[in-house]
Coordinates of C-alpha atoms and ligand atoms in Angstrom, one line a residue:
M38 CA 106.8 39.1 110.2
C39 CA 106.6 42.9 110.3
G40 CA 105.5 44.5 113.6
I41 CA 103.7 47.7 114.2
I42 CA 103.4 49.9 117.3
G43 CA 101.7 53.3 117.5
Y44 CA 101.2 55.5 120.5
I45 CA 99.6 58.9 121.4
G46 CA 99.4 60.0 125.0
H47 CA 101.2 61.5 128.0
R48 CA 104.1 59.0 128.3
N49 CA 107.6 59.5 126.7
V50 CA 106.6 58.4 123.2
E51 CA 110.0 57.3 122.1
E52 CA 110.4 55.0 125.1
V53 CA 107.0 53.4 124.6
L54 CA 107.7 52.8 120.9
L55 CA 111.2 51.3 121.5
K56 CA 110.0 49.1 124.3
G57 CA 107.0 48.0 122.1
L58 CA 109.4 47.2 119.2
Q59 CA 111.5 45.0 121.6
T60 CA 108.3 43.1 122.5
L61 CA 107.6 42.6 118.9
E62 CA 111.1 41.4 118.0
Y63 CA 110.0 37.7 118.4
R64 CA 107.8 38.0 115.3
G65 CA 111.0 38.0 113.2
Y66 CA 112.4 41.1 111.4
D67 CA 115.5 42.4 109.7
S68 CA 115.3 46.2 110.3
A69 CA 113.5 48.6 112.5
G70 CA 112.4 52.2 112.6
V71 CA 110.4 54.9 114.5
V72 CA 108.8 58.2 113.6
L73 CA 108.2 60.8 116.3
L74 CA 106.0 63.8 115.7
D75 CA 107.4 66.7 117.8
S76 CA 105.6 69.8 119.0
N77 CA 106.8 71.8 116.0
G78 CA 105.0 69.4 113.7
T79 CA 108.2 67.8 112.5
A80 CA 108.0 64.0 112.0
Q81 CA 111.5 62.7 112.8
V82 CA 112.4 59.3 111.5
Q83 CA 115.2 57.0 112.7
K84 CA 115.7 53.6 111.1
C85 CA 118.4 51.0 110.6
V86 CA 119.0 47.4 109.7
G87 CA 119.6 44.8 112.3
K88 CA 118.3 44.6 115.9
V89 CA 116.0 47.0 117.7
Q90 CA 119.0 47.5 120.0
N91 CA 120.8 49.2 117.1
L92 CA 117.9 51.5 116.7
I93 CA 117.9 52.3 120.5
V94 CA 121.6 53.2 120.3
Q95 CA 120.8 55.4 117.2
C96 CA 117.9 57.1 118.9
K97 CA 119.9 57.8 122.1
K98 CA 122.2 60.0 120.0
A99 CA 119.3 62.4 119.1
P100 CA 116.5 61.8 121.6
V101 CA 113.1 63.4 121.0
N102 CA 111.7 64.1 124.4
D103 CA 108.7 66.2 123.5
A104 CA 107.1 63.9 120.9
L105 CA 103.3 64.0 120.9
C106 CA 102.8 60.8 119.1
G107 CA 104.7 58.3 117.0
M108 CA 104.9 54.9 115.4
G109 CA 107.5 52.1 115.3
H110 CA 108.0 49.3 112.8
T111 CA 110.0 46.1 112.5
R112 CA 110.4 45.0 108.9
W113 CA 110.7 41.6 107.4
A114 CA 111.8 42.3 103.9
T115 CA 109.5 41.4 101.0
H116 CA 110.0 44.1 98.3
G117 CA 113.6 45.3 98.3
G118 CA 116.6 44.1 100.2
V119 CA 117.5 44.6 103.9
T120 CA 118.8 48.2 103.8
N121 CA 118.3 51.3 105.9
L122 CA 116.6 52.9 102.9
N123 CA 114.0 50.2 102.6
A124 CA 113.3 50.1 106.4
H125 CA 110.0 51.7 107.6
P126 CA 108.8 54.4 108.2
H127 CA 108.6 55.9 104.8
Q128 CA 108.0 59.6 104.3
S129 CA 106.6 61.7 101.5
G130 CA 105.9 65.4 102.2
K131 CA 103.6 65.6 105.2
V132 CA 102.9 61.8 105.2
T133 CA 104.8 59.2 107.3
L134 CA 103.8 55.6 106.7
I135 CA 104.4 52.2 108.2
H136 CA 103.0 49.1 106.6
N137 CA 102.5 45.3 107.1
G138 CA 101.5 43.4 104.1
I139 CA 102.2 43.6 100.3
I140 CA 100.8 46.0 97.8
E141 CA 100.6 44.1 94.5
N142 CA 100.0 46.9 92.1
Y143 CA 102.6 49.4 93.5
Q144 CA 104.4 49.5 90.2
E145 CA 101.3 50.3 88.2
L146 CA 100.4 53.0 90.7
A147 CA 103.9 54.5 90.5
N148 CA 103.6 54.7 86.7
E149 CA 100.0 56.0 86.6
Y150 CA 100.7 58.8 89.1
H151 CA 104.3 59.5 87.9
L152 CA 105.7 58.9 91.4
A153 CA 109.1 57.5 90.3
D154 CA 111.1 60.6 91.1
Q155 CA 109.6 60.8 94.6
V156 CA 110.4 57.2 95.5
I157 CA 113.9 56.4 96.6
S158 CA 113.6 53.0 98.1
E159 CA 112.7 49.7 96.5
T160 CA 109.6 49.2 98.6
D161 CA 105.9 49.0 97.7
T162 CA 105.2 51.0 100.9
E163 CA 107.0 54.2 99.8
V164 CA 104.8 54.3 96.7
V165 CA 101.8 54.4 98.9
A166 CA 103.3 57.1 101.1
A167 CA 103.9 59.2 97.9
L168 CA 100.3 58.5 96.8
L169 CA 98.9 59.6 100.1
N170 CA 100.9 62.8 99.9
R171 CA 99.8 63.4 96.3
F172 CA 96.1 63.3 97.3
Y173 CA 96.4 65.1 100.7
E174 CA 94.8 68.5 100.8
G175 CA 94.1 68.7 104.5
D176 CA 91.5 66.0 104.9
P177 CA 93.2 62.8 106.1
V178 CA 90.2 60.6 106.2
K179 CA 89.2 61.4 102.6
T180 CA 92.8 60.9 101.5
I181 CA 93.2 57.5 103.2
R182 CA 89.9 56.3 101.6
T183 CA 90.9 57.6 98.2
V184 CA 94.2 55.9 98.3
A185 CA 93.0 52.7 99.8
S186 CA 90.4 52.3 97.0
K187 CA 93.3 52.2 94.5
L188 CA 95.3 49.5 96.3
K189 CA 95.4 45.8 95.5
G190 CA 97.0 43.5 98.0
T191 CA 97.1 43.3 101.8
Y192 CA 97.9 46.1 104.3
A193 CA 97.8 47.3 107.8
F194 CA 98.9 51.0 107.7
G195 CA 99.8 53.4 110.5
I196 CA 99.9 56.9 109.2
I197 CA 101.0 60.3 110.5
F198 CA 100.1 63.6 108.8
S199 CA 102.7 66.0 110.2
D200 CA 100.2 69.0 110.2
I201 CA 97.9 67.0 112.5
K202 CA 99.7 66.7 115.8
D203 CA 97.0 65.1 117.9
K204 CA 96.0 62.2 115.8
L205 CA 97.4 58.9 114.4
F206 CA 95.6 57.1 111.6
A207 CA 95.3 53.5 110.6
I208 CA 93.5 51.3 108.0
R209 CA 93.8 47.7 107.2
H210 CA 92.9 45.2 104.5
V211 CA 93.5 41.5 105.4
S212 CA 96.6 42.1 107.4
P213 CA 95.6 42.3 111.1
I214 CA 96.1 45.2 113.4
I215 CA 94.7 46.0 116.8
A216 CA 94.1 49.1 118.9
G217 CA 93.2 50.0 122.4
V218 CA 92.7 52.9 124.8
G219 CA 95.1 53.0 127.8
K220 CA 93.8 51.9 131.3
D221 CA 93.8 55.6 132.4
K222 CA 91.7 56.6 129.3
K223 CA 94.3 59.3 128.4
E224 CA 96.3 57.5 125.7
A225 CA 95.8 55.2 122.8
F226 CA 97.8 52.4 121.2
L227 CA 98.0 50.7 117.8
S228 CA 99.8 47.4 117.3
S229 CA 100.2 44.3 115.2
D230 CA 100.2 42.2 118.3
V231 CA 98.6 42.1 121.7
T232 CA 101.9 41.3 123.4
A233 CA 103.0 44.9 122.9
L234 CA 99.8 46.3 124.5
S235 CA 99.3 44.0 127.5
E236 CA 101.1 46.3 129.9
Y237 CA 99.0 49.3 129.0
V238 CA 95.4 48.4 128.1
A239 CA 92.8 46.3 129.8
D240 CA 91.0 45.5 126.5
Y241 CA 91.6 46.0 122.8
F242 CA 89.8 45.4 119.5
V243 CA 90.8 44.1 116.1
I244 CA 90.4 47.0 113.7
P245 CA 87.7 46.0 111.1
E246 CA 88.8 45.8 107.5
D247 CA 88.6 49.0 105.3
V248 CA 87.6 51.3 108.1
V249 CA 89.5 54.5 108.8
T250 CA 90.8 54.5 112.4
I251 CA 91.6 57.7 114.2
L252 CA 93.6 57.5 117.4
E253 CA 93.6 60.4 119.9
A254 CA 94.9 60.5 123.5
G255 CA 92.1 58.5 125.3
K256 CA 89.9 58.0 122.2
I257 CA 89.7 55.8 119.1
T258 CA 87.1 56.5 116.4
L259 CA 86.3 54.1 113.5
L260 CA 84.6 55.5 110.4
D261 CA 83.1 53.5 107.6
A262 CA 82.9 54.5 103.9
C263 CA 79.8 56.7 104.7
D264 CA 81.5 58.5 107.6
Q265 CA 79.4 56.6 110.0
E266 CA 81.0 55.6 113.3
V267 CA 81.6 51.8 113.6
F268 CA 81.4 50.1 117.0
V269 CA 83.2 46.8 117.6
N270 CA 83.5 44.1 120.3
H271 CA 86.4 44.5 122.6
L272 CA 88.6 41.6 123.8
T273 CA 90.0 41.4 127.2
I274 CA 93.7 40.7 127.8
D275 CA 93.8 37.6 129.9
W276 CA 97.6 37.1 129.6
E277 CA 99.6 38.3 132.6
T278 CA 102.2 40.8 131.6
G279 CA 104.6 38.5 133.4
A280 CA 103.8 35.7 131.0
I281 CA 105.6 37.7 128.4
G282 CA 108.9 37.9 130.3
K283 CA 111.7 35.2 130.3
N284 CA 111.0 34.4 133.9
G285 CA 114.7 34.0 134.7
Y286 CA 115.5 31.7 131.7
E287 CA 118.1 32.7 129.2
F288 CA 115.8 31.9 126.3
Y289 CA 112.1 32.1 125.7
M290 CA 112.3 28.7 124.0
E291 CA 113.7 27.1 127.2
K292 CA 111.0 28.8 129.3
E293 CA 108.3 27.7 127.0
I294 CA 109.5 24.1 126.9
M295 CA 109.5 24.2 130.7
E296 CA 105.9 25.6 130.8
Q297 CA 104.5 22.6 129.0
P298 CA 103.2 20.7 132.0
Q299 CA 101.3 23.8 133.1
V300 CA 99.8 24.6 129.6
I301 CA 98.6 21.0 129.3
V302 CA 96.7 21.5 132.6
N303 CA 95.4 24.8 131.4
T304 CA 94.1 23.3 128.1
V305 CA 92.7 20.0 129.4
M306 CA 91.2 21.0 132.8
P307 CA 88.4 23.3 131.4
R308 CA 87.4 20.5 129.0
C309 CA 87.2 17.7 131.5
K310 CA 84.1 17.2 133.6
D311 CA 83.5 14.2 135.8
G312 CA 86.4 12.5 134.1
L313 CA 84.9 12.8 130.6
P314 CA 85.6 15.2 127.7
D315 CA 83.4 18.2 127.9
L316 CA 83.7 20.9 125.2
S317 CA 80.8 23.1 126.5
V318 CA 83.3 25.9 127.2
D319 CA 84.0 26.1 123.5
H320 CA 80.3 26.3 122.5
I321 CA 80.7 23.6 119.8
P322 CA 77.4 21.9 119.1
D323 CA 77.3 18.2 119.9
D324 CA 76.4 17.0 116.4
I325 CA 79.8 18.0 115.1
W326 CA 81.3 15.0 116.9
T327 CA 79.1 12.4 115.1
K328 CA 78.0 14.0 111.8
Y329 CA 81.0 13.8 109.5
E330 CA 82.3 10.9 107.5
K331 CA 85.7 12.4 106.7
I332 CA 88.1 14.9 108.2
T333 CA 90.5 17.3 106.5
I334 CA 93.2 19.0 108.6
I335 CA 94.8 22.1 107.3
A336 CA 97.8 23.8 108.8
C337 CA 101.5 24.8 108.3
G338 CA 104.8 23.6 109.8
T339 CA 104.6 22.5 113.4
A340 CA 100.8 22.9 113.5
M341 CA 100.6 20.6 110.5
H342 CA 102.7 18.0 112.4
A343 CA 100.2 18.1 115.2
G344 CA 97.6 17.3 112.5
L345 CA 99.6 14.3 111.3
V346 CA 99.4 12.8 114.9
A347 CA 95.7 13.4 114.9
K348 CA 95.3 11.6 111.5
N349 CA 97.1 8.6 112.8
L350 CA 94.9 8.3 115.9
M351 CA 91.6 9.3 114.2
Q352 CA 92.2 6.6 111.6
S353 CA 93.1 3.9 114.1
L354 CA 90.7 4.8 116.9
L355 CA 87.8 6.3 115.0
R356 CA 88.2 4.5 111.7
L357 CA 87.6 7.9 110.0
P358 CA 89.4 8.8 106.8
V359 CA 91.6 11.8 107.4
T360 CA 93.7 13.9 105.1
V361 CA 96.3 16.4 106.3
E362 CA 96.9 19.2 103.9
I363 CA 99.7 21.7 103.9
A364 CA 97.7 24.9 103.9
S365 CA 99.7 26.6 101.2
E366 CA 99.0 23.8 98.8
Y367 CA 95.4 23.2 99.8
I368 CA 93.5 25.8 97.7
Y369 CA 95.6 25.1 94.6
S370 CA 94.9 21.4 94.8
D371 CA 91.3 21.4 93.7
P372 CA 90.3 19.8 97.0
V373 CA 87.1 17.7 97.1
I374 CA 84.9 19.5 99.6
D375 CA 81.5 18.3 100.6
D376 CA 79.2 18.5 103.6
T377 CA 80.3 15.1 104.9
T378 CA 83.7 16.5 105.6
L379 CA 84.8 18.5 108.7
V380 CA 87.7 20.9 108.0
I381 CA 89.9 21.4 111.1
A382 CA 92.5 24.2 110.8
I383 CA 95.3 24.4 113.4
S384 CA 97.3 27.6 114.0
Q385 CA 99.1 29.0 117.0
S386 CA 99.0 32.7 115.8
G387 CA 95.7 32.5 114.1
E388 CA 97.2 34.8 111.5
T389 CA 99.1 32.5 109.1
I390 CA 97.8 33.7 105.8
D391 CA 98.0 30.3 104.1
T392 CA 95.9 28.7 106.8
L393 CA 93.5 31.6 106.8
E394 CA 93.1 31.4 103.0
A395 CA 92.5 27.7 103.2
V396 CA 89.8 28.2 105.9
R397 CA 88.1 30.8 103.7
Y398 CA 88.3 28.6 100.7
A399 CA 86.8 25.6 102.5
R400 CA 84.0 27.6 104.0
K401 CA 83.2 29.3 100.7
H402 CA 82.9 25.8 99.2
G403 CA 80.4 24.7 101.8
A404 CA 82.6 22.9 104.3
D405 CA 82.0 23.1 108.1
N406 CA 85.1 24.2 109.9
L407 CA 86.5 24.0 113.4
S408 CA 89.8 25.8 114.2
I409 CA 92.3 25.1 116.9
V410 CA 93.9 28.4 117.7
N411 CA 96.1 29.9 120.4
V412 CA 95.7 33.7 120.0
K413 CA 92.3 34.8 121.1
G414 CA 90.5 37.0 118.6
S415 CA 93.0 36.3 115.8
T416 CA 91.7 36.4 112.2
I417 CA 91.4 32.6 111.9
A418 CA 89.5 32.4 115.1
R419 CA 87.2 35.2 114.0
E420 CA 86.6 33.7 110.6
S421 CA 86.0 30.1 111.7
Q422 CA 82.7 28.5 112.4
F423 CA 83.8 27.0 115.6
V424 CA 87.0 27.6 117.7
L425 CA 88.8 25.7 120.3
Y426 CA 91.4 27.8 122.0
T427 CA 94.6 26.2 123.2
N428 CA 95.5 27.8 126.4
A429 CA 99.3 28.0 125.8
G430 CA 99.5 31.7 126.6
P431 CA 101.9 33.9 124.6
E432 CA 104.5 31.9 122.7
I433 CA 107.4 34.2 121.9
A434 CA 110.2 31.9 120.7
V435 CA 110.0 31.5 116.9
A436 CA 110.2 27.7 117.3
S437 CA 106.9 26.5 118.5
T438 CA 106.9 24.2 121.5
K439 CA 104.2 24.7 124.1
A440 CA 101.7 25.7 121.5
Y441 CA 102.3 22.4 119.7
I442 CA 101.8 20.4 122.9
T443 CA 98.5 22.2 123.5
Q444 CA 97.4 21.6 119.9
L445 CA 98.1 17.9 120.5
V446 CA 96.2 17.7 123.7
S447 CA 93.3 19.6 122.1
L448 CA 93.2 17.1 119.3
Y449 CA 93.3 14.2 121.8
I450 CA 90.3 15.7 123.6
L451 CA 88.4 16.0 120.3
I452 CA 89.3 12.4 119.5
C453 CA 88.1 11.2 122.9
Q454 CA 84.9 13.2 122.5
M455 CA 84.2 11.8 119.0
A456 CA 85.0 8.2 120.1
Y457 CA 82.7 8.6 123.1
M458 CA 79.8 10.2 121.2
R459 CA 80.1 7.6 118.4
G460 CA 80.0 4.8 120.9
I461 CA 83.5 3.6 120.1
F462 CA 84.7 4.4 123.6
L463 CA 82.5 3.2 126.4
K464 CA 82.4 5.6 129.4
E465 CA 85.2 3.8 131.2
K466 CA 87.5 3.9 128.2
A467 CA 86.8 7.6 127.7
M468 CA 87.6 8.3 131.3
Q469 CA 90.8 6.3 131.1
F470 CA 91.8 8.3 128.0
M471 CA 91.1 11.6 129.7
S472 CA 93.0 10.5 132.8
S473 CA 96.0 9.6 130.6
L474 CA 95.9 13.2 129.3
L475 CA 95.7 14.5 132.9
A476 CA 98.7 12.4 133.9
L477 CA 100.9 13.9 131.1
P478 CA 102.1 17.0 133.0
G479 CA 103.7 14.8 135.7
Q480 CA 105.3 12.5 133.1
I481 CA 106.7 15.4 131.1
E482 CA 108.0 16.9 134.3
Q483 CA 110.2 13.7 134.6
V484 CA 111.8 14.4 131.2
L485 CA 112.3 18.1 132.1
A486 CA 113.8 17.2 135.4
D487 CA 116.2 14.8 133.6
R488 CA 117.1 17.3 130.9
A489 CA 120.9 17.1 131.7
S490 CA 120.8 13.5 130.4
V491 CA 119.0 14.7 127.2
H492 CA 121.7 17.4 126.9
A493 CA 124.4 14.7 127.1
L494 CA 122.9 13.0 124.0
T495 CA 123.7 16.0 121.8
K496 CA 127.5 15.6 121.9
D497 CA 127.9 14.2 118.4
M498 CA 125.2 16.5 116.9
I499 CA 126.8 19.9 117.5
G500 CA 129.4 19.5 114.6
A501 CA 127.1 17.5 112.3
K502 CA 126.2 18.8 108.8
D503 CA 123.5 16.3 108.2
L504 CA 121.4 14.3 110.6
F505 CA 118.6 11.7 110.3
M506 CA 115.7 10.9 112.6
I507 CA 114.1 7.6 111.9
G508 CA 111.0 5.8 113.1
R509 CA 107.6 4.5 112.1
G510 CA 104.0 5.4 112.8
L511 CA 103.4 7.9 115.6
D512 CA 107.2 7.9 116.2
Y513 CA 107.7 9.2 112.7
T514 CA 105.2 12.0 113.2
A515 CA 107.1 13.0 116.4
L516 CA 110.3 12.9 114.5
L517 CA 109.0 15.2 111.8
E518 CA 108.4 17.8 114.5
G519 CA 111.7 17.1 116.2
S520 CA 113.6 17.4 113.0
L521 CA 111.9 20.7 112.1
K522 CA 112.8 22.1 115.5
L523 CA 116.5 21.0 115.0
K524 CA 116.8 22.4 111.5
E525 CA 115.2 25.8 112.2
I526 CA 117.2 26.7 115.3
S527 CA 120.5 24.8 114.8
Y528 CA 120.8 25.1 111.0
I529 CA 121.7 21.4 110.8
H530 CA 120.2 19.7 107.7
S531 CA 118.0 17.2 109.5
E532 CA 115.6 14.8 107.9
A533 CA 112.9 12.8 109.6
Y534 CA 112.5 9.6 107.6
A535 CA 110.0 6.7 107.9
S536 CA 112.6 4.1 108.8
G537 CA 111.1 1.4 106.6
E538 CA 111.6 3.7 103.6
L539 CA 115.3 4.3 104.2
K540 CA 116.6 1.4 102.3
H541 CA 114.8 2.5 99.2
G542 CA 117.5 5.0 98.4
T543 CA 118.2 7.3 101.3
I544 CA 120.4 4.9 103.3
A545 CA 123.1 5.8 100.7
L546 CA 123.5 9.0 102.7
I547 CA 124.3 7.3 106.0
T548 CA 128.0 7.5 107.0
P549 CA 129.9 7.6 110.3
E550 CA 129.6 11.4 110.1
T551 CA 125.7 11.3 110.0
P552 CA 124.2 11.1 113.5
V553 CA 120.9 9.3 113.6
I554 CA 118.2 9.6 116.2
T555 CA 115.8 6.7 116.4
L556 CA 112.6 6.9 118.3
I557 CA 111.1 3.5 119.3
T558 CA 108.1 3.8 121.5
Q559 CA 105.3 2.0 119.6
K560 CA 105.0 -1.6 120.8
K561 CA 103.4 -2.9 117.6
L562 CA 106.2 -1.4 115.4
A563 CA 109.2 -1.7 117.8
S564 CA 110.8 -4.8 116.3
K565 CA 110.8 -3.3 112.8
E566 CA 112.0 0.1 114.1
L567 CA 114.8 -1.8 115.9
S568 CA 115.9 -3.6 112.7
N569 CA 116.0 -0.3 110.9
A570 CA 118.2 1.2 113.7
I571 CA 120.5 -1.8 113.4
E572 CA 120.8 -1.2 109.6
V573 CA 122.0 2.3 110.0
K574 CA 124.4 1.3 112.9
A575 CA 125.9 -1.3 110.5
R576 CA 126.7 1.6 108.1
G577 CA 128.7 3.3 110.8
A578 CA 126.1 5.9 112.0
K579 CA 126.3 7.1 115.5
V580 CA 122.8 6.2 116.8
V581 CA 121.0 8.0 119.6
M582 CA 118.1 5.8 120.7
L583 CA 115.0 7.2 122.5
T584 CA 112.8 4.4 123.8
T585 CA 111.1 3.2 126.9
K586 CA 111.7 0.3 129.3
A587 CA 108.4 -1.2 128.1
I588 CA 110.1 -2.0 124.8
P589 CA 112.3 -5.2 125.1
L590 CA 115.8 -4.7 123.6
E591 CA 117.8 -7.8 123.1
D592 CA 121.1 -6.3 123.8
P593 CA 120.8 -2.8 125.2
S594 CA 124.6 -2.5 125.7
Q595 CA 125.1 -2.3 121.9
W596 CA 123.5 1.2 122.0
E597 CA 126.0 3.7 123.2
H598 CA 123.5 6.5 123.5
I599 CA 120.2 5.4 124.9
Y600 CA 117.6 7.5 126.7
Y601 CA 114.6 6.0 128.4
L602 CA 111.4 8.0 128.2
P603 CA 108.7 7.4 130.8
A604 CA 106.6 4.4 129.7
L605 CA 103.1 5.4 128.8
P606 CA 100.4 3.8 126.7
S607 CA 101.6 3.8 123.0
E608 CA 99.3 6.5 121.8
F609 CA 100.6 8.9 124.5
M610 CA 104.3 8.3 124.0
I611 CA 104.5 11.1 121.5
F612 CA 104.3 13.7 124.4
P613 CA 107.5 12.8 126.3
A614 CA 109.2 12.0 123.0
V615 CA 108.5 15.4 121.5
V616 CA 109.7 17.1 124.7
A617 CA 113.0 15.2 124.5
L618 CA 113.4 16.2 120.9
Q619 CA 112.6 19.8 121.6
L620 CA 115.3 19.7 124.3
I621 CA 117.8 18.2 121.9
A622 CA 117.2 21.0 119.4
F623 CA 117.4 23.6 122.1
Y624 CA 120.7 22.3 123.5
V625 CA 122.3 21.9 120.0
S626 CA 121.4 25.5 119.1
K627 CA 122.6 26.9 122.4
E628 CA 125.9 24.9 122.3
K629 CA 126.4 26.3 118.8
G630 CA 126.0 29.8 120.2
L631 CA 123.1 30.6 118.0
D632 CA 120.2 32.9 118.6
V633 CA 117.8 30.2 119.9
D634 CA 114.7 32.4 120.0
K635 CA 115.2 34.3 116.7
P636 CA 116.6 32.0 114.1
R637 CA 117.7 33.5 110.8
N638 CA 115.2 34.2 108.1
L639 CA 112.3 33.1 110.1
A640 CA 109.3 35.0 111.4
K641 CA 106.9 33.9 114.2
V642 CA 103.8 35.2 112.4
V643 CA 103.7 34.4 108.7
T644 CA 101.4 36.8 107.1
V645 CA 102.6 36.6 103.5
E646 CA 101.8 33.7 101.1
Ligands
LIG881 C1 108.0 26.0 113.7 C2 106.9 26.9 113.7 C3 106.1 27.0 112.4 C4 104.6 27.3 112.6 C5 104.0 27.6 111.3 C6 102.5 27.8 111.5 O1 108.6 25.9 115.0 O2 106.5 27.5 114.6 O3 106.3 25.9 111.6 O4 104.1 26.1 113.2 O5 104.5 28.8 110.8 O6 102.2 28.9 112.4 P1 100.8 29.0 113.1 O7 100.7 27.9 114.0 O8 100.9 30.3 113.8 O9 99.8 29.0 112.0

């Protein structure tokens, strides 16, 4: 969703902002803009719809080389369509404003303060710019506080007052924003995202809510409502700048798929001691593993699919009742929350607003909560009782791959720890389970090395309008994820279906034009999955089968497209299977000539409900 970058210092401001916006592109956006405050006190705005590249071309026509500070923004439209006029920054008199979030009462404010004739766009943001200008009489901090007190909704604002050339201002409510002083202590940065800062700062902090933030070259001051300075904890950047590049790959998604063996190692190794699970690195108290009678998992999209895998295993291995809740539904479903339930939230970004609200709701109603998060210091991480960080590193492609795999391995470690502490796994079994996790990188490498064969399976999928993925049990959960990957980046309507359910209606959609992927890796379900695959084949569907040599097939030659995954214990088959499905989605999207990393309408970080 929207991205923010702000800079004050000795570098070429325009260059820093445009480069920062390119780094933020992965979040998803539809227009971009910058404001540059020059030495005459003129705040020059450039903005346009489409890619940051369009903005770069536009800026080159009228470069501002003497800017003292500036801000950039990528917009993901909420209020008002995708137009140049609606793009940020917005200006009103001496005020220039960029905004992430949604102001709910902007129309009321526009009416109350008679701002209609000063607002030309359809945005909530421009109303706030006009309001700031209305109240501004030379004291920026007072003005920001006054206006913020009138707003309902969520916001992270970057603000320039054109008569103040040596300062940038910021304030936030709910929507996250971070800031940091440059390594040389002579510059300061503001951003919605640590990826845009990693080149320049050694550490950064999350701006606390409702605190006015003043950025000067080499200094950042935070002031509370009583004008007292606020001091906050700083977070160190532990991601290499290089980790944010494409490393020679054409697409981030490809690079991130290929990184999966390594990120599994990075996530499992710190949590394995003497062959057993060991979560001391996460400072989670031991009683959490034995205390609860029920588990609720809350998450969205891919992260929710990781939760479904955990549900399957927690039920079968731990005999614990588990519910998986779509986070956006959770708080509206009157969930039953009590102190016998552990709420586990899963989120790559740690900023997904639905998941955050669900965590807040659960905690407010007395639940204990553990979150599995990738981005360090993110809002969900900060607001959770306990956090387990997946060590996936920065994930830039909109379609999640390596973060998902680390969510899975984290959940597997939790399951092993719970089983061991509850006496369900004896030491030897727990060690065997952990060693199966540690063997995964090598087994996934095999699928990656053989990716040309996976590519060959996609021949009939490129031109398809609809596609089905069928399987049962853990295979079905893997297909839900594979199907989401395919639809989001290839725009093919794809449905993952529990294969036993097909003949209760949906099989009517199967025709020779409907490719079907069947995943058959679970020994106890294989014969039934196979029968279901035969049923769709009999209706003319072109079937691609993903299976393993450990599953006996009566007549393999009847399957034209068959791919053998490495044979692992049933509960671990999901790992190579999902990697193959990620590759299928990737190749279909690439063959169709689509923007693999930035699919239409999607944002990497979903900060609106
Ligand atoms: C799909 C995808 C999304 C995210 C979802 C939750 O490839 O990435 O479905 O999984 O938006 O995001 P996080 O994990 O950041 O909470």
